Short mmCIF file of C-alpha atoms in Angstrom, two decimals:
data_model
loop_
_atom_site.label_atom_id
_atom_site.label_comp_id
_atom_site.label_asym_id
_atom_site.label_seq_id
_atom_site.Cartn_x
_atom_site.Cartn_y
_atom_site.Cartn_z
CA MET Y 181 0.00 0.00 0.00
CA ALA Y 182 2.83 2.44 0.93
CA SER Y 183 4.52 1.78 -2.41
CA THR Y 184 1.29 2.58 -4.33
CA ARG Y 185 0.85 5.86 -2.41
CA SER Y 186 4.45 6.87 -3.16
CA GLN Y 187 3.99 6.23 -6.86
CA THR Y 188 0.71 8.17 -6.92
CA LYS Y 189 2.31 11.10 -5.11
CA ALA Y 190 5.28 11.11 -7.50
CA ASN Y 191 2.91 11.43 -10.46
CA LEU Y 192 1.14 14.52 -9.09
CA PRO Y 193 2.23 17.97 -10.33
CA LYS Y 194 4.54 19.71 -7.88
CA LEU Y 195 3.16 22.98 -6.47
CA ARG Y 196 4.77 25.44 -4.08
CA GLY Y 197 2.90 25.26 -0.76
CA ASN Y 198 -0.85 25.46 -1.26
CA ARG Y 199 -0.66 27.53 -4.46
CA SER Y 200 -2.70 26.25 -7.39
CA SER Y 201 -1.35 26.37 -10.94
CA SER Y 202 -3.91 29.05 -11.88
CA TYR Y 203 -2.79 31.21 -8.94
CA SER Y 204 0.86 30.87 -9.95
CA LYS Y 205 -0.01 31.84 -13.52
CA ARG Y 206 -1.90 34.95 -12.37
CA ARG Y 207 0.99 36.01 -10.13
CA GLY Y 208 3.49 35.47 -12.92
CA THR Y 209 1.47 37.54 -15.38
CA LYS Y 210 1.09 40.33 -12.84
CA TRP Y 211 4.86 40.36 -12.13
CA VAL Y 212 5.72 40.58 -15.80
CA ALA Y 213 3.27 43.42 -16.33
CA LYS Y 214 4.47 45.50 -13.38
CA LYS Y 215 8.11 44.68 -12.70
CA ALA Y 216 9.81 42.64 -15.39
CA HIS Y 217 9.73 45.37 -18.03
CA LYS Y 218 11.29 47.89 -15.64
CA SER Y 219 13.99 45.39 -14.67
CA ILE Y 220 14.83 44.73 -18.31
CA GLU Y 221 14.92 48.46 -19.08
CA GLN Y 222 17.46 48.98 -16.29
CA LYS Y 223 19.57 46.09 -17.57
CA TRP Y 224 19.62 47.47 -21.12
CA SER Y 225 20.31 51.04 -20.04
CA LYS Y 226 23.62 49.91 -18.56
CA LYS Y 227 24.73 48.60 -21.95
CA THR Y 228 24.82 51.96 -23.69
CA THR Y 229 26.55 55.29 -23.30
CA THR Y 230 26.37 58.68 -24.98
CA ILE Y 231 29.32 59.73 -27.13
CA GLU Y 232 29.95 62.66 -29.47
CA VAL Y 233 30.55 62.14 -33.19
CA ASN Y 234 30.89 65.02 -35.70
CA GLY Y 235 29.56 67.38 -33.04
CA ASP Y 236 26.40 65.36 -32.30
CA SER Y 237 25.62 63.19 -29.28
CA ILE Y 238 24.81 59.60 -30.22
CA LEU Y 239 23.98 56.40 -28.39
CA GLY Y 240 26.76 53.79 -28.39
CA PHE Y 241 26.47 50.08 -27.62
CA VAL Y 242 29.45 49.76 -25.29
CA ARG Y 243 28.69 46.66 -23.22
CA VAL Y 244 26.20 44.70 -25.29
CA LYS Y 245 27.58 41.23 -25.89
CA THR Y 246 25.60 38.49 -27.65
CA ASP Y 247 22.14 39.92 -27.00
CA SER Y 248 20.41 40.79 -30.27
CA ASN Y 249 17.11 41.33 -28.44
CA ALA Y 250 18.70 44.09 -26.37
CA VAL Y 251 19.94 45.82 -29.51
CA LYS Y 252 16.54 45.52 -31.14
CA HIS Y 253 14.75 46.91 -28.08
CA ILE Y 254 17.12 49.86 -27.69
CA LEU Y 255 16.81 50.78 -31.37
CA GLU Y 256 13.02 50.53 -31.29
CA THR Y 257 12.94 52.66 -28.13
CA GLU Y 258 15.45 55.32 -29.18
CA PHE Y 259 14.61 55.36 -32.91
CA PRO Y 260 10.92 54.42 -33.11
CA ASP Y 261 10.45 56.02 -36.53
CA VAL Y 262 13.70 54.88 -38.14
CA ASN Y 263 13.30 53.80 -41.74
CA THR Y 264 16.38 52.85 -43.74
CA ALA Y 265 14.73 54.19 -46.88
CA THR Y 266 14.25 57.66 -45.40
CA LEU Y 267 17.55 58.05 -43.51
CA PRO Y 268 19.49 61.08 -44.83
CA ARG Y 269 21.89 59.85 -47.53
CA ALA Y 270 25.54 60.90 -47.49
CA PRO Y 271 27.20 62.01 -50.76
CA GLU Y 272 27.96 59.14 -53.15
CA THR Y 273 31.59 60.11 -53.67
CA GLY Y 274 34.35 61.79 -51.70
CA LYS Y 275 36.12 60.89 -48.48
CA LEU Y 276 33.77 60.65 -45.50
CA GLN Y 277 34.67 60.50 -41.83
CA TYR Y 278 32.70 60.57 -38.60
CA VAL Y 279 35.11 61.83 -35.96
CA LEU Y 280 34.83 60.73 -32.34
CA LYS Y 281 35.24 63.55 -29.84
CA GLU Y 282 36.99 62.50 -26.66
CA THR Y 283 35.21 63.56 -23.46
CA GLU Y 284 35.32 62.35 -19.86
CA ALA Y 285 32.49 59.96 -20.68
CA THR Y 286 34.11 58.52 -23.81
CA PRO Y 287 35.11 54.88 -23.33
CA GLU Y 288 38.87 54.53 -23.58
CA GLY Y 289 40.39 53.00 -26.69
CA LEU Y 290 37.62 53.64 -29.23
CA PRO Y 291 38.79 54.36 -32.81
CA PRO Y 292 39.36 58.08 -33.55
CA ASN Y 293 36.94 57.84 -36.49
CA LEU Y 294 33.90 55.60 -36.06
CA VAL Y 295 33.23 55.62 -39.82
CA MET Y 296 35.49 56.40 -42.79
CA ARG Y 297 34.92 55.95 -46.50
CA PHE Y 298 37.70 55.95 -49.08
CA ASP Y 299 37.20 56.56 -52.81
CA ASN Y 300 38.82 54.91 -55.85
CA VAL Y 301 40.52 52.11 -53.93
CA ILE Y 302 39.67 49.06 -56.04
CA LYS Y 303 40.27 49.42 -59.78
CA PRO Y 304 37.69 48.03 -62.26
CA ARG Y 305 40.14 45.35 -63.40
CA ILE Y 306 40.52 44.07 -59.81
CA ASN Y 307 36.76 44.17 -59.35
CA ASP Y 308 36.39 41.86 -62.35
CA LEU Y 309 39.13 39.52 -61.08
CA VAL Y 310 37.43 39.16 -57.69
CA VAL Y 311 34.00 38.47 -59.22
CA LYS Y 312 35.47 35.86 -61.58
CA ALA Y 313 37.38 34.15 -58.76
CA TRP Y 314 34.25 34.12 -56.59
CA ASP Y 315 32.29 32.44 -59.39
CA GLU Y 316 34.97 29.77 -59.55
CA VAL Y 317 34.54 29.20 -55.80
CA LEU Y 318 30.78 28.78 -56.27
CA ASN Y 319 31.30 26.39 -59.17
CA ALA Y 320 33.71 24.27 -57.12
CA GLY Y 321 30.87 22.91 -54.98
CA LEU Y 322 31.21 25.32 -52.05
CA THR Y 323 29.35 24.40 -48.86
CA PHE Y 324 27.59 27.35 -47.22
CA PRO Y 325 26.58 27.56 -43.56
CA LYS Y 326 23.04 28.46 -42.51
CA ALA Y 327 22.12 32.14 -42.71
CA ASP Y 328 22.13 34.11 -39.45
CA PRO Y 329 18.48 35.15 -38.95
CA ASN Y 330 19.57 38.22 -36.96
CA ARG Y 331 21.40 39.64 -39.99
CA SER Y 332 20.19 38.41 -43.33
CA ALA Y 333 18.27 35.86 -45.31
CA THR Y 334 21.47 34.90 -47.14
CA PRO Y 335 24.49 33.17 -45.56
CA ALA Y 336 28.04 34.48 -45.18
CA LEU Y 337 31.22 32.45 -45.56
CA HIS Y 338 34.00 33.12 -43.02
CA LEU Y 339 37.48 32.47 -44.40
CA GLY Y 340 40.84 32.76 -42.66
CA ALA Y 341 41.51 32.38 -38.96
CA TRP Y 342 39.88 33.35 -35.67
CA SER Y 343 39.62 32.37 -31.99
CA ILE Y 344 35.84 32.33 -31.48
CA ASN Y 345 34.87 29.70 -28.87
CA GLN Y 346 38.39 28.27 -29.02
CA SER Y 347 41.30 28.08 -26.59
CA LYS Y 348 43.69 29.01 -29.40
CA PRO Y 349 43.43 30.45 -32.93
CA ILE Y 350 42.24 28.08 -35.63
CA ILE Y 351 41.56 28.08 -39.36
CA THR Y 352 37.82 28.70 -39.72
CA ALA Y 353 35.69 25.65 -40.45
CA HIS Y 354 34.33 27.28 -43.61
CA SER Y 355 37.87 27.39 -45.04
CA ARG Y 356 38.73 23.73 -44.84
CA ALA Y 357 37.71 20.08 -44.79
CA PRO Y 358 35.45 18.46 -43.79
CA ALA Y 359 33.14 21.41 -44.52
CA GLN Y 360 34.76 21.99 -47.92
CA SER Y 361 35.97 19.58 -50.58
CA LYS Y 362 39.54 19.65 -51.85
CA GLU Y 363 38.32 21.29 -55.05
CA ALA Y 364 36.56 23.99 -53.03
CA GLU Y 365 39.69 24.55 -50.91
CA ILE Y 366 41.75 25.14 -54.06
CA ALA Y 367 39.18 27.64 -55.38
CA ILE Y 368 39.03 29.40 -52.00
CA ASP Y 369 42.82 29.75 -51.96
CA LYS Y 370 42.80 31.20 -55.47
CA PHE Y 371 40.12 33.70 -54.43
CA LEU Y 372 42.01 34.69 -51.27
CA LYS Y 373 45.26 35.03 -53.20
CA ILE Y 374 43.66 37.88 -55.16
CA ILE Y 375 42.41 39.46 -51.91
CA ASN Y 376 45.92 39.22 -50.45
CA LYS Y 377 47.56 40.70 -53.53
CA TYR Y 378 45.20 43.57 -54.37
CA VAL Y 379 42.93 44.32 -51.37
CA ALA Y 380 44.92 43.61 -48.20
CA PRO Y 381 47.75 46.09 -49.02
CA MET Y 382 45.23 48.92 -49.48
CA VAL Y 383 43.49 48.10 -46.22
CA THR Y 384 46.83 47.88 -44.44
CA THR Y 385 47.77 51.36 -45.65
CA PHE Y 386 44.47 52.90 -44.48
CA PHE Y 387 44.68 51.04 -41.17
CA LYS Y 388 48.23 52.16 -40.47
CA ASN Y 389 47.62 55.80 -41.41
CA GLU Y 390 44.14 56.40 -39.98
CA PHE Y 391 44.00 54.01 -37.00
CA PRO Y 392 47.60 53.70 -35.73
CA VAL Y 393 46.69 52.47 -32.23
CA GLN Y 394 44.36 49.80 -33.58
CA TYR Y 395 46.91 48.85 -36.23
CA GLY Y 396 49.51 48.31 -33.50
CA ARG Y 397 47.18 45.87 -31.73
CA GLN Y 398 46.65 44.03 -35.00
CA GLN Y 399 50.37 43.61 -35.57
CA ARG Y 400 51.00 42.36 -32.04
CA ALA Y 401 48.19 39.85 -32.46
CA HIS Y 402 49.54 38.75 -35.84
CA GLU Y 403 52.95 38.03 -34.36
CA HIS Y 404 51.42 35.53 -31.93
CA VAL Y 405 48.79 34.06 -34.25
CA SER Y 406 51.19 33.49 -37.15
CA HIS Y 407 53.47 31.61 -34.74
CA LYS Y 408 50.64 29.43 -33.39
CA LEU Y 409 49.33 28.72 -36.90
CA ARG Y 410 52.74 28.42 -38.52
CA GLU Y 411 52.10 24.93 -39.89
CA GLU Y 412 48.66 25.83 -41.27
CA PHE Y 413 49.87 29.09 -42.82
CA THR Y 414 52.84 27.30 -44.39
CA LYS Y 415 50.50 24.83 -46.10
CA ARG Y 416 47.98 27.49 -47.12
CA PRO Y 417 49.66 30.93 -47.07
CA GLU Y 418 46.60 32.56 -48.63
CA LEU Y 419 44.83 32.28 -45.24
CA ASP Y 420 47.32 34.73 -43.70
CA PHE Y 421 46.39 38.36 -44.48
CA GLY Y 422 49.42 39.96 -42.86
CA GLY Y 423 47.73 41.21 -39.72
CA ALA Y 424 45.44 44.00 -40.95
CA PHE Y 425 42.61 41.49 -40.50
CA PHE Y 426 42.35 37.78 -39.78
CA THR Y 427 38.94 36.86 -41.23
CA VAL Y 428 37.14 37.57 -44.49
CA ALA Y 429 33.36 37.31 -44.37
CA VAL Y 430 32.04 37.06 -47.92
CA LYS Y 431 28.48 36.86 -49.18
CA GLU Y 432 26.23 37.87 -52.03
CA GLY Y 433 23.36 40.23 -51.40
CA SER Y 434 23.01 42.44 -48.33
CA SER Y 435 22.49 42.25 -44.57
CA GLU Y 436 19.07 43.84 -44.44
CA ARG Y 437 18.36 43.37 -40.71
CA ILE Y 438 19.71 45.87 -38.18
CA HIS Y 439 22.36 44.26 -35.98
CA ILE Y 440 25.76 44.70 -34.38
CA ASP Y 441 28.70 42.39 -34.99
CA PHE Y 442 29.06 40.69 -31.63
CA ASN Y 443 32.28 38.88 -32.58
CA ASP Y 444 34.08 42.15 -33.41
CA ASP Y 445 36.18 44.20 -30.98
CA ILE Y 446 34.56 47.47 -29.91
CA LYS Y 447 37.97 49.19 -29.93
CA ASN Y 448 38.58 48.25 -33.55
CA VAL Y 449 37.14 48.76 -37.02
CA ALA Y 450 36.04 46.37 -39.75
CA PHE Y 451 36.54 47.10 -43.43
CA VAL Y 452 33.67 46.67 -45.90
CA VAL Y 453 34.62 46.19 -49.57
CA PRO Y 454 31.91 45.64 -52.21
CA PHE Y 455 32.42 44.07 -55.64
CA GLY Y 456 30.21 43.59 -58.67
CA ASP Y 457 28.00 45.95 -60.63
CA PHE Y 458 25.00 47.09 -58.58
CA THR Y 459 22.98 50.01 -57.26
CA GLY Y 460 21.55 50.42 -53.77
CA ALA Y 461 22.71 48.60 -50.62
CA ASP Y 462 23.77 51.68 -48.65
CA LEU Y 463 25.31 51.16 -45.21
CA CYS Y 464 22.55 52.31 -42.82
CA LEU Y 465 23.60 53.67 -39.41
CA PRO Y 466 20.56 54.74 -37.33
CA GLN Y 467 22.66 56.05 -34.42
CA LEU Y 468 24.34 58.50 -36.79
CA ASN Y 469 21.05 59.22 -38.61
CA THR Y 470 22.66 58.47 -41.95
CA ARG Y 471 23.14 55.94 -44.69
CA VAL Y 472 26.45 55.78 -46.48
CA PRO Y 473 26.52 54.79 -50.16
CA ILE Y 474 29.22 52.20 -50.91
CA SER Y 475 29.81 51.34 -54.55
CA ALA Y 476 32.35 49.03 -56.15
CA GLY Y 477 35.78 50.64 -55.87
CA GLN Y 478 35.13 52.21 -52.47
CA VAL Y 479 36.11 50.94 -49.00
CA VAL Y 480 34.42 51.75 -45.69
CA ALA Y 481 35.92 51.27 -42.24
CA PHE Y 482 33.58 51.43 -39.24
CA ASP Y 483 33.15 50.25 -35.66
CA ALA Y 484 30.71 47.40 -36.29
CA LYS Y 485 30.26 46.53 -32.62
CA LEU Y 486 29.51 50.07 -31.43
CA LEU Y 487 27.25 51.06 -34.31
CA ALA Y 488 24.14 49.08 -35.18
CA HIS Y 489 23.89 48.72 -38.94
CA CYS Y 490 22.25 47.09 -41.92
CA SER Y 491 22.06 47.55 -45.69
CA SER Y 492 19.28 49.14 -47.66
CA PRO Y 493 17.83 46.92 -50.43
CA ILE Y 494 19.77 46.23 -53.60
CA ILE Y 495 17.99 48.09 -56.38
CA SER Y 496 19.65 46.30 -59.29
CA GLY Y 497 22.65 44.20 -60.23
CA ARG Y 498 24.86 41.74 -58.43
CA ARG Y 499 26.67 42.61 -55.18
CA ILE Y 500 29.46 40.57 -53.56
CA ILE Y 501 30.44 42.03 -50.20
CA LEU Y 502 33.62 41.38 -48.20
CA THR Y 503 33.85 42.29 -44.52
CA LEU Y 504 37.45 42.17 -43.28
CA PHE Y 505 37.68 41.92 -39.50
CA THR Y 506 39.43 40.52 -36.43
CA ASP Y 507 37.43 38.85 -33.67
CA TYR Y 508 37.57 40.29 -30.17
CA VAL Y 509 38.99 37.09 -28.63
CA THR Y 510 42.09 37.23 -30.83
CA LEU Y 511 42.74 40.87 -29.98
CA LYS Y 512 42.08 40.41 -26.27
CA ARG Y 513 44.49 37.47 -26.01
CA TYR Y 514 47.25 38.48 -28.37
CA GLY Y 515 46.90 42.20 -29.16
CA GLN Y 516 47.70 43.74 -25.79
#
């Protein structure tokens, strides 16, 4: 008899004290309505700060880590009427820069310019070479990862090296077997060889001249990473970009959903380099109340972890976009 009672008791739903399930549900709903929202607001408010750029005060995401919901909520709260189609559009050509003003409240170590655009960097001949090499990668049976729903409906391929979720730097899984076939690896290396020869030197020059502190961190990190990946870089030298960046994210299309790049370092910049023949796909930056046109031949550097961003729709043509960056883990471990 005792055994039967024990089994019956074990099968009953567990309640706290004498509270019924309906009572618990009512209490939970009431708590969410009255207190949870305020608690969440306080949590999110600690993840932003006000900084000055080009003479205007803007909101910066300084402590948001991997919380896309927090970013979405802050943007909806601070910019309820934001529409990428109606954001003021910067001039299509000419050097652009959004200068950070240092104040007592400015977080230490941020780049001196949060956004810069450079004209006439990639020549038409190089644009054609990159597009052709990318087509060869696609034709080699490339395996794509799933698209990140927080960014875009189309996937991005990450090539090179990084330290995300690793105890040491590694060659990205997208760059090698078993994700890719030997034929795809060869095509990837041919594609990256062109990036190394024609794109990386330009980026290195801009990095060194415009962001000297950040460039110094990159070089210190490269010294350590190239030593740790010496065997891998010897076998596939195209995966080593000389330290200006460690990873190339490449995709076709645009990242149409507002996001921040959580894997980037907030004290660094990423470089965006478009290829192809297209119109549209401006870089939209709600915090700066602007959208920056980027056409083939131009290069944009910006703090992709401080500034939420997305692309406006592609109006026509084909767009291949490269984002050249270094993950925050690599810089934290090896760039100090």
